[in-house]
XYZ file of C-alpha atoms in Angstrom:
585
model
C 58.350 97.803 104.559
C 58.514 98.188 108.647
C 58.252 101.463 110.401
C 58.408 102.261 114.166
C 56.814 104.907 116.250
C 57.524 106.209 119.215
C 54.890 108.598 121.050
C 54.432 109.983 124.435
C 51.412 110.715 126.311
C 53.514 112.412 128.923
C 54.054 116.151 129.458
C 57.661 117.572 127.219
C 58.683 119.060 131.066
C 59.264 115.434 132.104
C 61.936 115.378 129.588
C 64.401 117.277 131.919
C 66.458 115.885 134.692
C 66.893 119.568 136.429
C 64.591 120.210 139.450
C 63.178 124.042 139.398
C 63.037 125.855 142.500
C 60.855 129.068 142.941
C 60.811 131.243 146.124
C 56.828 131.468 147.126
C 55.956 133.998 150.255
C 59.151 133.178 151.505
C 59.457 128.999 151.580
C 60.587 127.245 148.559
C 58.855 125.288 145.743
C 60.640 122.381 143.750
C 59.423 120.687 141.543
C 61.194 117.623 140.269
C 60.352 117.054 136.210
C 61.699 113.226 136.499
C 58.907 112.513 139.302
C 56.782 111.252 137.078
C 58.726 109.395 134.746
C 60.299 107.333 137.356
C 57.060 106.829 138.918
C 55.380 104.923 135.739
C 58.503 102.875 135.027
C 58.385 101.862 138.710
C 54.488 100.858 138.062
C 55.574 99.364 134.912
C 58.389 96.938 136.924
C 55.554 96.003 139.974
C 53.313 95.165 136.672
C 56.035 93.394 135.462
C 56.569 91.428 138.286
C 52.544 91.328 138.885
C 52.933 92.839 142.095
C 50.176 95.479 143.913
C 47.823 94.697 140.356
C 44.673 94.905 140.663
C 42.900 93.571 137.870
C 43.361 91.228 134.985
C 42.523 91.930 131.624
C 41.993 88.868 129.577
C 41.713 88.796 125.863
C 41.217 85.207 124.444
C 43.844 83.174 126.213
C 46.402 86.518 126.871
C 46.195 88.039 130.519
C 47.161 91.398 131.342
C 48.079 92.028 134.472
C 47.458 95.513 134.952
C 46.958 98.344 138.102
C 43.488 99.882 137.228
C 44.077 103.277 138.683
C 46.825 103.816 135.741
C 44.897 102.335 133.069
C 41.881 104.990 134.293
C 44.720 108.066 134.303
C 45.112 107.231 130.547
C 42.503 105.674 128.922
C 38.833 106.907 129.142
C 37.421 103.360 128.067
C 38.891 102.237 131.535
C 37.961 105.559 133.576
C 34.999 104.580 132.846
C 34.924 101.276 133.277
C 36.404 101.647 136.545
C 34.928 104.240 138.295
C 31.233 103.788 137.169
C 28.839 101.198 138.209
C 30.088 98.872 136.083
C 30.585 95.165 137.257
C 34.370 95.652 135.772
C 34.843 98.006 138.637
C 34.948 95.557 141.542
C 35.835 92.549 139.147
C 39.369 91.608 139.896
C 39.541 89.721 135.927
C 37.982 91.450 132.902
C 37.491 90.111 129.436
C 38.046 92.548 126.646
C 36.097 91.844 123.859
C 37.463 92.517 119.915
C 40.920 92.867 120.763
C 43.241 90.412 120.417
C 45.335 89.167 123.218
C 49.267 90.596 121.102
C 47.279 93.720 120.948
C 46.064 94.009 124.319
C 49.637 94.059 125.621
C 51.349 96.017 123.565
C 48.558 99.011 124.514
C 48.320 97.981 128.084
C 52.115 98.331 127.653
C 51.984 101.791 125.718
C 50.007 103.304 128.983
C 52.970 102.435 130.964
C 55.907 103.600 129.006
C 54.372 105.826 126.497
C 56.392 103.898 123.297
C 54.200 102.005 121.171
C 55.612 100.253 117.883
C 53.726 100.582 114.618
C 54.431 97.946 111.617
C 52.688 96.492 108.571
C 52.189 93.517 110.562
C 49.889 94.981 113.522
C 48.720 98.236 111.989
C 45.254 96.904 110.953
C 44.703 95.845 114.854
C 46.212 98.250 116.201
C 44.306 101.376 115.465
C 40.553 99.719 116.053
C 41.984 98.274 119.315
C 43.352 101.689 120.555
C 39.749 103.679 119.154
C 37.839 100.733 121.412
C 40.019 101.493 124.191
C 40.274 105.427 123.714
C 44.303 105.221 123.332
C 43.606 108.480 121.127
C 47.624 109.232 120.454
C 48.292 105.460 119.558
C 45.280 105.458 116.911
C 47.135 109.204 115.486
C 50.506 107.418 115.402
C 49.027 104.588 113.382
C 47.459 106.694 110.883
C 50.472 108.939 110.338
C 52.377 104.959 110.011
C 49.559 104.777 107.503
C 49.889 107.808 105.736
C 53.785 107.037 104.919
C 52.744 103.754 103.696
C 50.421 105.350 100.854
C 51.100 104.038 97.390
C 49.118 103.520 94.181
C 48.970 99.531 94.923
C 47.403 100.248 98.107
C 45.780 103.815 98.536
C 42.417 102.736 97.903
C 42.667 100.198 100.588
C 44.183 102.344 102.914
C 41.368 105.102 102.180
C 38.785 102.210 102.696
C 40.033 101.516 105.954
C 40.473 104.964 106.864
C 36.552 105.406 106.087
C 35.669 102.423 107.849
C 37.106 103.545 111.502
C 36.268 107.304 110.752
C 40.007 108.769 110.713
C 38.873 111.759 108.442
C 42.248 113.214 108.187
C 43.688 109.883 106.334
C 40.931 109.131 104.558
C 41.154 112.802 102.703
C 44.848 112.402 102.096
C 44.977 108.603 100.743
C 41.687 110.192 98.528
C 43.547 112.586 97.433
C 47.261 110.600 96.822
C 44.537 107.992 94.711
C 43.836 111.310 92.563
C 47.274 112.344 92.320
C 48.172 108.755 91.304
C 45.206 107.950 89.300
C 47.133 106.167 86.435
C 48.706 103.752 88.267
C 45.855 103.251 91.277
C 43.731 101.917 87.965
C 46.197 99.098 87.154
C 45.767 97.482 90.329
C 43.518 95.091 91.820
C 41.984 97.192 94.687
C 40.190 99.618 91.433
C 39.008 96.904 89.819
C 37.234 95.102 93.491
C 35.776 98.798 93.798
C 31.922 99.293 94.202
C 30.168 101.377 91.829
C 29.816 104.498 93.567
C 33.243 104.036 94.327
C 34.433 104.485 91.258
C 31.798 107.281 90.413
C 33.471 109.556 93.235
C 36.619 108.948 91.889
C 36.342 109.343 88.256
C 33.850 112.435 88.945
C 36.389 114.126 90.850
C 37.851 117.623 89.465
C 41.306 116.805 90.915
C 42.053 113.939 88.909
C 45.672 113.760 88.049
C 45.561 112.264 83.869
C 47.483 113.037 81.010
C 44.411 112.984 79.081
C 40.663 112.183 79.564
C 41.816 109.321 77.748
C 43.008 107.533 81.265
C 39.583 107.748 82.667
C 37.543 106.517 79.480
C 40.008 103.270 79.938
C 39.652 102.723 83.134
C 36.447 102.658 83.142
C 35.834 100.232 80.414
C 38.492 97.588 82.262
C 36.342 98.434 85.128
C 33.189 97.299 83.584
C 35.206 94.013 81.821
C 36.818 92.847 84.381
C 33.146 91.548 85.330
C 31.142 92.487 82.608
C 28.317 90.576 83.389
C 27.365 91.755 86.561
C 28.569 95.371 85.726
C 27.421 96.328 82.142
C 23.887 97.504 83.551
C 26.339 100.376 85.137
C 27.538 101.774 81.865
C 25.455 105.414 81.275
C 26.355 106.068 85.218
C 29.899 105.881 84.680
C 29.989 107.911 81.326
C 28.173 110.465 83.290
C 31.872 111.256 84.640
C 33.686 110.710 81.615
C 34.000 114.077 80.058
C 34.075 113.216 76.051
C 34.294 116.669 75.525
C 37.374 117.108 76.339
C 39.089 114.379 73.962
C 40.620 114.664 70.559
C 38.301 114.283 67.584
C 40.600 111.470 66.398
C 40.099 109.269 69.683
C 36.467 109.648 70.118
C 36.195 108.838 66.318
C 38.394 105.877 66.051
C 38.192 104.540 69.411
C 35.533 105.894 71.805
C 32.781 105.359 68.457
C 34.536 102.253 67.852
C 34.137 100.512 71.631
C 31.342 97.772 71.592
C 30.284 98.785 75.071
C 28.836 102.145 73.535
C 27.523 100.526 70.502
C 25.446 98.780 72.566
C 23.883 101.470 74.490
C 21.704 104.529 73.648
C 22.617 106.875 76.753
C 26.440 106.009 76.160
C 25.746 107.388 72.364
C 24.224 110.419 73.602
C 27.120 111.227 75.517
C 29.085 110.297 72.353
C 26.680 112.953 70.009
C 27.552 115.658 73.319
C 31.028 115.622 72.431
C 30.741 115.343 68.996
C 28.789 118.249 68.533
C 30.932 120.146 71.727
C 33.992 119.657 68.641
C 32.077 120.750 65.852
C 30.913 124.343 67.312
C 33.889 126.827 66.620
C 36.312 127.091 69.213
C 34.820 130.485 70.277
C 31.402 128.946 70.715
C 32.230 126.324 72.946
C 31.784 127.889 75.991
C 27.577 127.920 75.338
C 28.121 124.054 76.198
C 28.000 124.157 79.943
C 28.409 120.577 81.631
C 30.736 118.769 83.759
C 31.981 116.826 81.111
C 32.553 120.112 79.498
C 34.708 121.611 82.518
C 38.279 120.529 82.492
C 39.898 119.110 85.507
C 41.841 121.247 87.744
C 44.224 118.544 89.168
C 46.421 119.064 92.120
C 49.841 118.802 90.420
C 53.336 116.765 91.707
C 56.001 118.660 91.340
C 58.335 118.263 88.619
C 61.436 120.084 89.164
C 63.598 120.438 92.580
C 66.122 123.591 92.440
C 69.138 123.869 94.781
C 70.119 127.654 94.237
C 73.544 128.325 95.312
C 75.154 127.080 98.376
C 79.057 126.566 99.826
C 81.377 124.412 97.936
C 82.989 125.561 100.573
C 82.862 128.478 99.408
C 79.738 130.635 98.348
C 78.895 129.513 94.887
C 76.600 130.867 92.201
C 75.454 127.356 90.753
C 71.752 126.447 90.674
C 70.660 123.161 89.480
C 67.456 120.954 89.149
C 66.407 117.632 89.770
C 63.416 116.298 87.556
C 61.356 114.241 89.507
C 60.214 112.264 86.390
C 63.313 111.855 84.528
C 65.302 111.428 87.736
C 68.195 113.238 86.832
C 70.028 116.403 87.957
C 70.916 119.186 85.669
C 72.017 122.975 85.815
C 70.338 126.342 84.723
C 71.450 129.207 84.472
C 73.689 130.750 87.151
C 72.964 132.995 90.335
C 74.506 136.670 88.967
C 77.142 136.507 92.165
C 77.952 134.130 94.895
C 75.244 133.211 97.190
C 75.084 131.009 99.774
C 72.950 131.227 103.428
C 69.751 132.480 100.710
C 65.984 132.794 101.618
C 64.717 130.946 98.436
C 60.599 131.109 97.578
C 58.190 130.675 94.855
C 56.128 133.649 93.681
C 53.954 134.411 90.871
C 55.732 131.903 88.548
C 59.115 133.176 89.688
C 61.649 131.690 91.484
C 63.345 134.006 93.972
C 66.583 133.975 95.747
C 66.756 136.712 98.837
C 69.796 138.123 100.643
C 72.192 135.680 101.812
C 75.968 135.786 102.155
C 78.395 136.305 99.607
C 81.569 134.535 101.542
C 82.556 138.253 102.403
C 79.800 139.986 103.252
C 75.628 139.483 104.096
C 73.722 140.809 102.024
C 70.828 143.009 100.801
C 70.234 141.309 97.308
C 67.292 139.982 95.563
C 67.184 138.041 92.675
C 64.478 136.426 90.581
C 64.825 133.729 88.104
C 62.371 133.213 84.953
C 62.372 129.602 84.454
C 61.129 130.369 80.701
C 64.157 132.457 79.767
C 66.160 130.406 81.830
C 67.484 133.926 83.131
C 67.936 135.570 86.539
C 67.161 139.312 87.135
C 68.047 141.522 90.132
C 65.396 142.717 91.276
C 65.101 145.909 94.009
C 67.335 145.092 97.391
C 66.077 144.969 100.794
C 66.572 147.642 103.332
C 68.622 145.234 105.612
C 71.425 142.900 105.093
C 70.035 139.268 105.943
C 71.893 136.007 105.585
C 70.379 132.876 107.125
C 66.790 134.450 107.712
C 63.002 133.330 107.071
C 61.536 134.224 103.699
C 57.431 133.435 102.931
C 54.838 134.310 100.388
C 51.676 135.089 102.230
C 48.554 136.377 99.094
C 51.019 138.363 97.000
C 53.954 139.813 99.714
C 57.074 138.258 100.093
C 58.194 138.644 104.040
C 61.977 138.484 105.033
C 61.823 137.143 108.742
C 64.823 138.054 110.862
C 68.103 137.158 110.013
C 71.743 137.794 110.427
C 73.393 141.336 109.350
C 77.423 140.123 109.956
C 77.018 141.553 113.450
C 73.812 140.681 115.067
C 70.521 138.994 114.826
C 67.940 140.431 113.497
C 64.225 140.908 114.609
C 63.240 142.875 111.182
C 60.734 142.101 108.999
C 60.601 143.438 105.400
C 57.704 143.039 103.304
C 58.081 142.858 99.215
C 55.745 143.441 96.427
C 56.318 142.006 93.146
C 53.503 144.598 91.630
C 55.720 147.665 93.019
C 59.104 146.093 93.219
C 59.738 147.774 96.481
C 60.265 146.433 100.008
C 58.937 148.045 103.432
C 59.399 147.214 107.064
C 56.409 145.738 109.112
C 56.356 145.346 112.622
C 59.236 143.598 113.980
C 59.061 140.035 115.906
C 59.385 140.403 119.680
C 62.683 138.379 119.563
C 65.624 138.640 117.491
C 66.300 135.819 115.223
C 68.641 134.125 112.639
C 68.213 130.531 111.488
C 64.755 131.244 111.701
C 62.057 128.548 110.216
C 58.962 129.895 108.681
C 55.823 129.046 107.391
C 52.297 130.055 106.528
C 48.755 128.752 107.927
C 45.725 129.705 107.436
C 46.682 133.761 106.271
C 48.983 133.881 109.413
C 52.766 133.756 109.271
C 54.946 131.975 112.085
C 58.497 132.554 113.387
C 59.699 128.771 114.732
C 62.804 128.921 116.769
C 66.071 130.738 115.649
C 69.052 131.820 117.477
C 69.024 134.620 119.797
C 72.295 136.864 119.097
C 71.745 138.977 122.078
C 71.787 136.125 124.932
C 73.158 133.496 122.552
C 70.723 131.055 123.370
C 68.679 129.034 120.726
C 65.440 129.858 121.137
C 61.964 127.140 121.421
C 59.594 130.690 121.169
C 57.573 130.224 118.328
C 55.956 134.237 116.847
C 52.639 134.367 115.235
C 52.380 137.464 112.149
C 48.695 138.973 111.868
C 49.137 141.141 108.267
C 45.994 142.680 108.679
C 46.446 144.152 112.548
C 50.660 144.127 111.747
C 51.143 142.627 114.528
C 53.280 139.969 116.298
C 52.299 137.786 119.115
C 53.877 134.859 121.209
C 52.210 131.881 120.479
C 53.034 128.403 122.615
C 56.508 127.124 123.201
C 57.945 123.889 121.062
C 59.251 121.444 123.874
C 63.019 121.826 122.607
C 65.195 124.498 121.614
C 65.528 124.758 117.809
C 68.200 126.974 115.366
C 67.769 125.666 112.236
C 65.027 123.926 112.372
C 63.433 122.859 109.340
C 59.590 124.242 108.745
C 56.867 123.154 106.774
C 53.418 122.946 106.214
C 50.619 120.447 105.944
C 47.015 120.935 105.838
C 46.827 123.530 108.831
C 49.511 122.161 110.602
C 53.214 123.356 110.983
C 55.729 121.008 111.263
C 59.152 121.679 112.768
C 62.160 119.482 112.233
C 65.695 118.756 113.604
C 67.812 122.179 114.796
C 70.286 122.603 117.472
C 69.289 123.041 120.647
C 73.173 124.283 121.122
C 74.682 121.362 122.523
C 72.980 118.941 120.341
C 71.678 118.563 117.064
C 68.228 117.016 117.105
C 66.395 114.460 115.280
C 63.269 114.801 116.535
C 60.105 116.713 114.921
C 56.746 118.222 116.548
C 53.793 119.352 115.005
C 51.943 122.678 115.702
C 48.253 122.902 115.943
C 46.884 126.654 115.572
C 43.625 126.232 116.802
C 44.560 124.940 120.303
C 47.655 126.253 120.637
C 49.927 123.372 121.049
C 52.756 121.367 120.003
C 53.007 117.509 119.806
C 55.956 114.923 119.461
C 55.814 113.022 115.941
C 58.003 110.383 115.005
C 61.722 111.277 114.806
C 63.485 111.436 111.448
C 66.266 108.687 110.518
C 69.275 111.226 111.373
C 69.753 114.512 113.190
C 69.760 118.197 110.576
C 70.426 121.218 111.363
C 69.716 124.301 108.433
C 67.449 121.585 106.982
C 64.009 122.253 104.837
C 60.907 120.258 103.849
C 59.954 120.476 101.356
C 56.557 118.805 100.698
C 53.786 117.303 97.993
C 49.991 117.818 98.782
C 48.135 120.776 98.204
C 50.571 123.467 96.340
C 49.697 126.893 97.116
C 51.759 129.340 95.722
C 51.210 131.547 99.128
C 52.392 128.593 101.112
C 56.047 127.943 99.988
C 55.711 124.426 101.287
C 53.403 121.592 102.020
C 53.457 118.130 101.555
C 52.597 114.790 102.697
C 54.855 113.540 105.313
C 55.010 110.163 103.495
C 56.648 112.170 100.888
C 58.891 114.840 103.002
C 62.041 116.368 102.007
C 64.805 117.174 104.897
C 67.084 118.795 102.505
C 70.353 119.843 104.718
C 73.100 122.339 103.862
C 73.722 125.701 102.880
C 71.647 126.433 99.559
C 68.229 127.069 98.545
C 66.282 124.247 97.542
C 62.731 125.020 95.402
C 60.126 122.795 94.179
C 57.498 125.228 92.099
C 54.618 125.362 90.119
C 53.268 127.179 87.451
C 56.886 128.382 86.568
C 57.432 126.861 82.947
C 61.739 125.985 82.561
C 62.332 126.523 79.197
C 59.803 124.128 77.817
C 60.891 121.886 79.812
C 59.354 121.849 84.117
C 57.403 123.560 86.526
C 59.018 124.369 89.860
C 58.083 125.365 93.715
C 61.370 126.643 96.515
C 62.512 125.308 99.759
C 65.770 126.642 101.645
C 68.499 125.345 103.583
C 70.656 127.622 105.831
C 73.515 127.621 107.904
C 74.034 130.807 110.446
């Protein structure tokens, strides 16, 4: 498995050729956005060519020549180094301790040409190399390469790791994808080398993605066989976490009673008597029993169904089907009631819904809502516009239409829907009209990414921020390339937005937004450019979300439909499902 990543450390205005000229008090200013680009790959040839260096970095028996003024501009490691009173900052060769020589150049190389590569083979050097030398976007890169790499043969090292060289964000998300994957992670070698309290945090852990309690009372015991002698003594501690409680009768009779490692021990049998007891009180009773082996796990759940809702075949259809995750087969359910394609598609209160759109005739005001347990759609009240190919998000309990396309012109509406009432109302309008709009939802605020501007017919790289309680849109910072269609999604507190047109060109690049500071920042491109795409994502599922998942495990769905992933929405006995859209403008 090999992955490459590409990041810059460079400003996005360097990414333009054009010069721009202001008039200032009567003279002229330029200024020339390739400057500095040609500059470093100039430096980057005299390196090359070891001409005007001064200083080599050594690293076993690697030298580096390198030009110390543009290691300082990058790294702080060498800022300081260099400008201090250091020895390094008159010595003409410097040894660099605890990296290796490979590594050493390919970072030295990084500062020069902002490209670094990422792969199985170097990741593990990589990222303590570029936290020594303060190479803060390389070590991000690397745990993002790490993130995608996540899997239940390896999450536990990967979370180890992360722990070990402090990257919080990737040690909470391979924690959590262990959880998630907890029946598989305990079949593998890295859960049995665990430590005890390793295991404790696991096993204790509310999120824990079983089947049954079963899982854990299994794992354990392989856990305490697989050395027995030196782990036996560990026994009560671990059944501390094992909540007996919360198994059948049958098991803990025939099998829990039954297991010689409980025999053995008089704590384990109290534990035992806890649950026995827990089972003999009537069911209405049970609740005077408070523990945490009494409190059942609240695990953050995968999703099981995908559903495309209508689309163009090439023609607006009314089909809606689902993928089962688990089965790993497609099937249909019931049928849009009329043609929809061009939909805003999200996941409310168990319900699927399926908002405006066009009809291959006309846009539309529409709304319908499908009951995955009847396998039935109802119409539910219309908006006040006529939207096709607009932004649709749950933030608490409202359902917002963003923008969109009425047949004649774009739109910088926004409707707000309550499921309680079954009414929609307008609420302030964006700043900027928009179709092909992306949306998403962080931390209580709504955001408008990109879009298409019918007025000027440009597409647009403004991004909108929506405050519901002051009802009030504001500009927020710029992505660093035009996007209509861009794909949106969410995860953690970061919005992510994906491919688009920029008008000439469809892109296949993505950037990341960051609401506390305010900025956007390159990530690494997708395979292949989209347009009208989605992601759809697995992490944390909030149903006032709509999206968010790990980018190991991201969707770019592209065409013309609605595509849905929910939860808590039961499909005739059969999934749970959460929505995603694709549009087309």
């Amino acid at each position: 498995m090999h992955c490459s990543g590409q990041i810059s450390n460079h400003p996005s205005t360097f990414d333009s050729e054009e010069d721009v000229v202001e008039v200032v008090d009567g003279g002229m200013s330029s200024f020339n956005h390739a400057h500095m680009r040609k500059a470093f790959r100039l430096m980057n040839d005299l390196r090359s060519r070891r001409q005007l260096c001064d200083v080599l970095l050594v690293a076993g028996e690697v030298e580096v020549p390198a030009h110390k003024v543009v290691l300082a501009s990058c790294s702080p490691y060498f800022c300081a180094m260099f400008t201090g009173d250091m020895s390094e900052s008159k010595a003409q060769r410097v040894e660099i301790r605890d990296v290796d020589g490979q590594t050493l150049s390919c970072l030295v190389e990084y500062v020069y040409t902002a490209e670094v590569q990422v792969s199985e083979e170097n990741v593990q050097v990589l990222l303590p190399a570029a936290s020594l030398l303060q190479l803060m976007d390389v070590r991000q890169v690397c745990c993002e390469f790490l993130q995608a790499q996540l899997h239940p043969s390896n999450c536990l090292g990967i979370r180890a790791f992360a722990d070990l060289h402090t990257c919080t964000t990737l040690l909470s998300l391979a924690h959590a994808y262990a959880e998630q994957h907890f029946s598989e992670v305990v079949q593998g070698e890295e859960f049995m080398a665990l430590s005890l309290q390793q295991v404790c945090s696991l096993i204790a852990s509310d999120k824990l993605t079983v089947s049954s309690e079963e899982k854990v009372f299994e794992a354990m015991v392989a856990w305490i066989n697989h050395n027995k002698e030196a782990r036996l003594e560990h026994m009560p501690k671990l059944m501390e976490h094992v909540r007996l409680p919360l198994l059948s009768r049958d098991y803990l009779v025939q099998r829990v009673e039954e297991e010689a490692l409980i025999k053995n021990n008089n704590t384990c049998k109290d534990f035992l008597i806890e649950a026995m007891k827990y089972h003999l009180l009537p069911a209405d009773q049970r609740h005077l029993i408070k523990t945490d082996r009494t409190r059942p796990r609240t695990p953050v759940s995968l999703p099981k169904v995908m559903i495309v809702v209508g689309g163009q075949a090439p023609k607006a259809i009314r089909t809606v089907e689902c993928y089962d995750f688990q089965e790993e087969r497609w099937y249909q359910v019931a049928e849009l009631p009329s043609r929809r394609c061009r939909a805003g598609v999200v996941f409310m209160g168990g319900r699927v819904y399926a908002v405006g759109g066009f009809n291959g005739s006309l846009r539309v005001r529409t709304v319908d809502m499908y009951d995955g347990g009847r396998d039935q759609w109802t119409t539910m009240a219309s908006m006040q516009e006529r939207r096709s190919t607009l932004g649709a998000a749950v933030l608490g309990d409202v359902l917002y239409a963003v923008g969109g396309f009425d047949g004649s012109t774009g739109l910088s509406s926004v409707e707000a829907y309550s499921w309680k009432s079954n009414d929609w109302t307008f609420v302030a309008s964006m700043n900027t009209r928009r179709s092909s709009v992306g949306v998403g939802v962080v931390d209580g605020k709504l955001y408008a990414v990109g879009g298409y501007d019918g007025a000027s017919r440009h597409c647009l790289s403004t991004v909108e921020e929506y405050d519901p309680v002051r009802n009030q849109w504001v500009y927020v910072a710029d992505m660093s390339t035009r996007r209509s269609g861009a794909g949106v999604g969410v995860l953690g507190t970061q919005l992510y937005a994906a491919g688009g047109h920029d008008g000439p060109l469809v892109r296949k690049s993505v950037e990341v937004y960051d609401p506390p500071s305010n900025t956007w920042r390159q990530v690494c491109d997708m395979n292949m450019c989209r347009r009208n795409a989605e992601l759809l994502g697995i992490t944390e599922w909030h149903e006032s979300s709509g999206v968010s998942l790990p980018w190991h495990q991201l969707f770019p769905h592209t065409g013309p439909c609605g595509v849905a992933c929910a939860q808590g929405c039961r499909l005739a006995d059969k999934v749970t499902v959460k929505i995603n859209q694709c549009e087309c403008h």
